[in-house]
PDB file of C-alpha atoms in Angstrom:
ATOM      1  CA  UNK A  20     -27.678  18.816 115.845  1.00 44.00           C
ATOM      2  CA  UNK A  21     -30.295  16.151 116.554  1.00 46.00           C
ATOM      3  CA  UNK A  22     -32.174  16.572 113.276  1.00 46.00           C
ATOM      4  CA  UNK A  23     -32.298  13.764 110.734  1.00 55.00           C
ATOM      5  CA  UNK A  24     -30.049  14.183 107.752  1.00 58.00           C
ATOM      6  CA  UNK A  25     -30.602  13.060 104.200  1.00 62.00           C
ATOM      7  CA  UNK A  26     -28.914   9.817 103.205  1.00 71.00           C
ATOM      8  CA  UNK A  27     -25.819  10.310 101.121  1.00 67.00           C
ATOM      9  CA  UNK A  28     -23.503   8.281  98.926  1.00 67.00           C
ATOM     10  CA  UNK A  29     -19.796   8.817  99.383  1.00 71.00           C
ATOM     11  CA  UNK A  30     -17.999   8.799  96.051  1.00 68.00           C
ATOM     12  CA  UNK A  31     -14.420   7.415  95.713  1.00 70.00           C
ATOM     13  CA  UNK A  32     -13.131  10.984  95.681  1.00 71.00           C
ATOM     14  CA  UNK A  33     -14.670  11.549  99.152  1.00 70.00           C
ATOM     15  CA  UNK A  34     -17.435  13.786  97.828  1.00 72.00           C
ATOM     16  CA  UNK A  35     -20.864  13.239  99.453  1.00 70.00           C
ATOM     17  CA  UNK A  36     -23.843  13.186  97.088  1.00 72.00           C
ATOM     18  CA  UNK A  37     -27.430  13.142  98.453  1.00 73.00           C
ATOM     19  CA  UNK A  38     -29.511  10.149  97.374  1.00 68.00           C
ATOM     20  CA  UNK A  39     -32.764  10.574  95.513  1.00 62.00           C
ATOM     21  CA  UNK A  40     -35.918   9.769  97.571  1.00 61.00           C
ATOM     22  CA  UNK A  41     -36.667   6.713  95.399  1.00 54.00           C
ATOM     23  CA  UNK A  42     -33.262   5.255  96.276  1.00 50.00           C
ATOM     24  CA  UNK A  43     -33.747   5.793 100.029  1.00 51.00           C
ATOM     25  CA  UNK A  44     -37.226   4.220  99.882  1.00 52.00           C
ATOM     26  CA  UNK A  45     -35.867   1.195  98.016  1.00 51.00           C
ATOM     27  CA  UNK A  46     -33.075   0.857 100.585  1.00 50.00           C
ATOM     28  CA  UNK A  47     -35.616   1.002 103.433  1.00 49.00           C
ATOM     29  CA  UNK A  48     -37.704  -1.746 101.823  1.00 50.00           C
ATOM     30  CA  UNK A  49     -34.665  -4.041 101.729  1.00 52.00           C
ATOM     31  CA  UNK A  50     -34.371  -4.055 105.524  1.00 50.00           C
ATOM     32  CA  UNK A  51     -33.952  -0.474 106.621  1.00 49.00           C
ATOM     33  CA  UNK A  52     -35.610   1.074 109.629  1.00 55.00           C
ATOM     34  CA  UNK A  53     -38.730   2.180 107.728  1.00 59.00           C
ATOM     35  CA  UNK A  54     -39.875  -1.318 106.840  1.00 74.00           C
ATOM     36  CA  UNK A  55     -43.162  -2.405 108.429  1.00 87.00           C
ATOM     37  CA  UNK A  56     -44.428  -5.878 109.200  1.00 91.00           C
ATOM     38  CA  UNK A  57     -46.562  -5.997 106.028  1.00 89.00           C
ATOM     39  CA  UNK A  58     -43.529  -5.491 103.792  1.00 88.00           C
ATOM     40  CA  UNK A  59     -41.588  -8.237 105.619  1.00 89.00           C
ATOM     41  CA  UNK A  60     -44.436 -10.772 105.525  1.00 91.00           C
ATOM     42  CA  UNK A  61     -44.468 -13.546 102.948  1.00 91.00           C
ATOM     43  CA  UNK A  62     -46.977 -13.774 100.100  1.00 91.00           C
ATOM     44  CA  UNK A  63     -49.122 -16.522 101.695  1.00 92.00           C
ATOM     45  CA  UNK A  64     -49.458 -14.778 105.075  1.00 93.00           C
ATOM     46  CA  UNK A  65     -50.401 -11.497 103.343  1.00 93.00           C
ATOM     47  CA  UNK A  66     -53.038 -13.226 101.214  1.00 93.00           C
ATOM     48  CA  UNK A  67     -54.490 -14.996 104.247  1.00 93.00           C
ATOM     49  CA  UNK A  68     -54.636 -11.782 106.302  1.00 94.00           C
ATOM     50  CA  UNK A  69     -56.364  -9.989 103.422  1.00 94.00           C
ATOM     51  CA  UNK A  70     -58.911 -12.825 103.162  1.00 94.00           C
ATOM     52  CA  UNK A  71     -59.569 -12.621 106.914  1.00 94.00           C
ATOM     53  CA  UNK A  72     -59.999  -8.843 106.653  1.00 95.00           C
ATOM     54  CA  UNK A  73     -62.507  -9.182 103.783  1.00 95.00           C
ATOM     55  CA  UNK A  74     -64.554 -11.753 105.702  1.00 95.00           C
ATOM     56  CA  UNK A  75     -64.483  -9.733 108.932  1.00 95.00           C
ATOM     57  CA  UNK A  76     -65.565  -6.648 106.951  1.00 95.00           C
ATOM     58  CA  UNK A  77     -68.549  -8.618 105.662  1.00 95.00           C
ATOM     59  CA  UNK A  78     -69.515  -9.594 109.217  1.00 94.00           C
ATOM     60  CA  UNK A  79     -68.995  -6.026 110.472  1.00 94.00           C
ATOM     61  CA  UNK A  80     -71.161  -4.528 107.715  1.00 94.00           C
ATOM     62  CA  UNK A  81     -74.101  -6.588 109.001  1.00 93.00           C
ATOM     63  CA  UNK A  82     -73.546  -4.841 112.376  1.00 90.00           C
ATOM     64  CA  UNK A  83     -73.178  -1.378 110.757  1.00 94.00           C
ATOM     65  CA  UNK A  84     -69.495  -1.457 111.669  1.00 94.00           C
ATOM     66  CA  UNK A  85     -66.212  -1.312 109.815  1.00 94.00           C
ATOM     67  CA  UNK A  86     -62.982  -3.208 110.456  1.00 94.00           C
ATOM     68  CA  UNK A  87     -59.794  -1.235 110.063  1.00 94.00           C
ATOM     69  CA  UNK A  88     -56.472  -2.964 109.506  1.00 93.00           C
ATOM     70  CA  UNK A  89     -53.720  -0.819 111.083  1.00 93.00           C
ATOM     71  CA  UNK A  90     -50.229  -1.808 109.978  1.00 91.00           C
ATOM     72  CA  UNK A  91     -47.405  -1.056 112.376  1.00 87.00           C
ATOM     73  CA  UNK A  92     -43.716  -1.837 112.371  1.00 87.00           C
ATOM     74  CA  UNK A  93     -44.156  -5.059 114.366  1.00 89.00           C
ATOM     75  CA  UNK A  94     -47.819  -6.061 114.125  1.00 92.00           C
ATOM     76  CA  UNK A  95     -51.150  -5.498 112.382  1.00 94.00           C
ATOM     77  CA  UNK A  96     -54.172  -4.563 114.476  1.00 94.00           C
ATOM     78  CA  UNK A  97     -57.714  -5.497 113.451  1.00 95.00           C
ATOM     79  CA  UNK A  98     -59.804  -2.692 114.912  1.00 94.00           C
ATOM     80  CA  UNK A  99     -63.566  -2.199 115.141  1.00 94.00           C
ATOM     81  CA  UNK A 100     -64.639   1.370 114.400  1.00 93.00           C
ATOM     82  CA  UNK A 101     -67.947   0.960 116.249  1.00 91.00           C
ATOM     83  CA  UNK A 102     -66.369  -0.589 119.358  1.00 89.00           C
ATOM     84  CA  UNK A 103     -63.423   1.813 119.189  1.00 90.00           C
ATOM     85  CA  UNK A 104     -60.881  -0.872 120.000  1.00 90.00           C
ATOM     86  CA  UNK A 105     -58.598  -3.509 118.582  1.00 92.00           C
ATOM     87  CA  UNK A 106     -59.871  -7.073 118.887  1.00 93.00           C
ATOM     88  CA  UNK A 107     -56.884  -8.867 117.356  1.00 93.00           C
ATOM     89  CA  UNK A 108     -53.169  -8.366 116.910  1.00 94.00           C
ATOM     90  CA  UNK A 109     -51.612 -10.174 113.955  1.00 94.00           C
ATOM     91  CA  UNK A 110     -47.861 -10.757 113.624  1.00 94.00           C
ATOM     92  CA  UNK A 111     -46.998 -12.207 110.221  1.00 94.00           C
ATOM     93  CA  UNK A 112     -43.583 -13.510 109.242  1.00 92.00           C
ATOM     94  CA  UNK A 113     -42.292 -14.903 105.951  1.00 91.00           C
ATOM     95  CA  UNK A 114     -44.040 -18.268 106.432  1.00 91.00           C
ATOM     96  CA  UNK A 115     -46.410 -18.084 109.415  1.00 93.00           C
ATOM     97  CA  UNK A 116     -48.830 -15.857 111.299  1.00 94.00           C
ATOM     98  CA  UNK A 117     -49.091 -15.434 115.056  1.00 94.00           C
ATOM     99  CA  UNK A 118     -52.424 -14.004 116.223  1.00 93.00           C
ATOM    100  CA  UNK A 119     -53.463 -12.648 119.628  1.00 93.00           C
ATOM    101  CA  UNK A 120     -57.193 -12.301 120.431  1.00 92.00           C
ATOM    102  CA  UNK A 121     -59.260 -10.923 123.324  1.00 89.00           C
ATOM    103  CA  UNK A 122     -61.289 -13.813 124.802  1.00 89.00           C
ATOM    104  CA  UNK A 123     -59.762 -16.346 127.142  1.00 88.00           C
ATOM    105  CA  UNK A 124     -59.244 -19.783 125.665  1.00 86.00           C
ATOM    106  CA  UNK A 125     -61.911 -21.373 127.858  1.00 87.00           C
ATOM    107  CA  UNK A 126     -64.555 -18.996 126.427  1.00 88.00           C
ATOM    108  CA  UNK A 127     -63.888 -19.936 122.800  1.00 90.00           C
ATOM    109  CA  UNK A 128     -65.325 -22.530 120.505  1.00 90.00           C
ATOM    110  CA  UNK A 129     -62.132 -24.019 119.050  1.00 86.00           C
ATOM    111  CA  UNK A 130     -62.809 -27.294 117.214  1.00 81.00           C
ATOM    112  CA  UNK A 131     -59.442 -27.000 115.429  1.00 85.00           C
ATOM    113  CA  UNK A 132     -57.652 -26.963 118.784  1.00 88.00           C
ATOM    114  CA  UNK A 133     -55.259 -24.209 117.707  1.00 89.00           C
ATOM    115  CA  UNK A 134     -55.864 -21.698 120.529  1.00 87.00           C
ATOM    116  CA  UNK A 135     -53.319 -21.419 123.346  1.00 88.00           C
ATOM    117  CA  UNK A 136     -53.218 -19.225 126.427  1.00 86.00           C
ATOM    118  CA  UNK A 137     -51.141 -16.131 125.706  1.00 85.00           C
ATOM    119  CA  UNK A 138     -48.373 -15.283 128.157  1.00 81.00           C
ATOM    120  CA  UNK A 139     -49.166 -12.085 130.084  1.00 74.00           C
ATOM    121  CA  UNK A 140     -45.978 -10.550 128.726  1.00 66.00           C
ATOM    122  CA  UNK A 141     -47.241 -10.749 125.127  1.00 61.00           C
ATOM    123  CA  UNK A 142     -50.184  -8.983 123.512  1.00 54.00           C
ATOM    124  CA  UNK A 143     -50.142  -5.966 125.841  1.00 61.00           C
ATOM    125  CA  UNK A 144     -51.845  -8.061 128.539  1.00 67.00           C
ATOM    126  CA  UNK A 145     -55.182  -7.378 126.783  1.00 76.00           C
ATOM    127  CA  UNK A 146     -55.119 -10.389 124.545  1.00 85.00           C
ATOM    128  CA  UNK A 147     -55.715 -13.594 126.495  1.00 86.00           C
ATOM    129  CA  UNK A 148     -55.336 -16.152 123.706  1.00 90.00           C
ATOM    130  CA  UNK A 149     -52.917 -16.730 120.862  1.00 91.00           C
ATOM    131  CA  UNK A 150     -52.612 -19.125 117.955  1.00 92.00           C
ATOM    132  CA  UNK A 151     -50.161 -19.695 115.142  1.00 92.00           C
ATOM    133  CA  UNK A 152     -50.958 -20.549 111.522  1.00 90.00           C
ATOM    134  CA  UNK A 153     -48.133 -22.168 109.555  1.00 85.00           C
ATOM    135  CA  UNK A 154     -49.930 -23.189 106.387  1.00 74.00           C
ATOM    136  CA  UNK A 155     -51.314 -26.117 108.338  1.00 68.00           C
ATOM    137  CA  UNK A 156     -54.879 -26.025 107.025  1.00 79.00           C
ATOM    138  CA  UNK A 157     -56.366 -24.200 110.020  1.00 87.00           C
ATOM    139  CA  UNK A 158     -57.257 -21.019 108.130  1.00 88.00           C
ATOM    140  CA  UNK A 159     -61.038 -21.427 108.657  1.00 89.00           C
ATOM    141  CA  UNK A 160     -60.550 -22.232 112.361  1.00 91.00           C
ATOM    142  CA  UNK A 161     -58.433 -19.091 112.673  1.00 92.00           C
ATOM    143  CA  UNK A 162     -61.151 -17.009 111.000  1.00 92.00           C
ATOM    144  CA  UNK A 163     -63.697 -18.449 113.442  1.00 92.00           C
ATOM    145  CA  UNK A 164     -61.515 -17.414 116.395  1.00 92.00           C
ATOM    146  CA  UNK A 165     -61.040 -13.916 114.939  1.00 93.00           C
ATOM    147  CA  UNK A 166     -64.797 -13.564 114.504  1.00 93.00           C
ATOM    148  CA  UNK A 167     -65.380 -14.664 118.098  1.00 92.00           C
ATOM    149  CA  UNK A 168     -62.874 -12.056 119.259  1.00 92.00           C
ATOM    150  CA  UNK A 169     -64.695  -9.384 117.211  1.00 93.00           C
ATOM    151  CA  UNK A 170     -68.015 -10.390 118.779  1.00 91.00           C
ATOM    152  CA  UNK A 171     -66.522 -10.832 122.272  1.00 85.00           C
ATOM    153  CA  UNK A 172     -67.138  -7.321 123.732  1.00 70.00           C
ATOM    154  CA  UNK A 173     -70.802  -7.472 122.726  1.00 61.00           C
ATOM    155  CA  UNK A 174     -71.330 -10.904 124.303  1.00 58.00           C
ATOM    156  CA  UNK A 175     -69.318  -9.924 127.393  1.00 58.00           C
ATOM    157  CA  UNK A 176     -71.493  -6.816 127.908  1.00 58.00           C
ATOM    158  CA  UNK A 177     -74.667  -8.923 127.643  1.00 58.00           C
ATOM    159  CA  UNK A 178     -73.301 -11.380 130.226  1.00 58.00           C
ATOM    160  CA  UNK A 179     -72.389  -8.540 132.603  1.00 61.00           C
ATOM    161  CA  UNK A 180     -75.851  -7.010 132.250  1.00 61.00           C
ATOM    162  CA  UNK A 181     -77.487 -10.372 133.002  1.00 64.00           C
ATOM    163  CA  UNK A 182     -75.225 -10.865 136.029  1.00 65.00           C
ATOM    164  CA  UNK A 183     -76.162  -7.406 137.390  1.00 65.00           C
ATOM    165  CA  UNK A 184     -79.857  -8.232 137.004  1.00 66.00           C
ATOM    166  CA  UNK A 185     -79.374 -11.515 138.813  1.00 66.00           C
ATOM    167  CA  UNK A 186     -77.637  -9.743 141.738  1.00 66.00           C
ATOM    168  CA  UNK A 187     -80.399  -7.165 142.192  1.00 64.00           C
ATOM    169  CA  UNK A 188     -82.492  -7.559 145.325  1.00 62.00           C
ATOM    170  CA  UNK A 189     -86.154  -8.081 144.534  1.00 58.00           C
ATOM    171  CA  UNK A 190     -88.452  -6.909 147.325  1.00 62.00           C
ATOM    172  CA  UNK A 191     -92.054  -8.027 147.397  1.00 66.00           C
ATOM    173  CA  UNK A 192     -94.374  -5.156 146.479  1.00 68.00           C
ATOM    174  CA  UNK A 193     -97.466  -4.306 148.547  1.00 65.00           C
ATOM    175  CA  UNK A 194     -96.529  -6.017 151.795  1.00 58.00           C
ATOM    176  CA  UNK A 195     -96.276  -3.961 154.976  1.00 54.00           C
TER     177      UNK A 195
END
């Protein structure tokens, strides 16, 4: 009781015959519970995500880093190995891609004007900005936003360090 059972086919005589693993895998790919977001995504969104991943890998290699693409049931995470965190969450569908990124909209350079503030209920409350690509020619703008999200923790740390230095009290030396 409580353990998963093998899938079976019930023959007209009422006899149950276990299905071969290849048949259960094929059934899962047609909409079963084992299907992940990558399998459900359309061809164009998959190609675009792969292109983004290749370009982000190129950028990361110059920083001695690697970008991992973790595919889940509902989203794909772009994750920096060096930073040890995800910097983007990608949700592809058959014809579009919804992307959540770390920086707030006001801190981004967005000449394409595609970035929107993400509702706090979406993106685990980590991702402050979202945008949607629907084959509308904003692929390069989207890549720029993804790159800014990748670089965001590094720039944020530099800003925090500068702010701490500015808050330090400087006492004159040698005066009694």
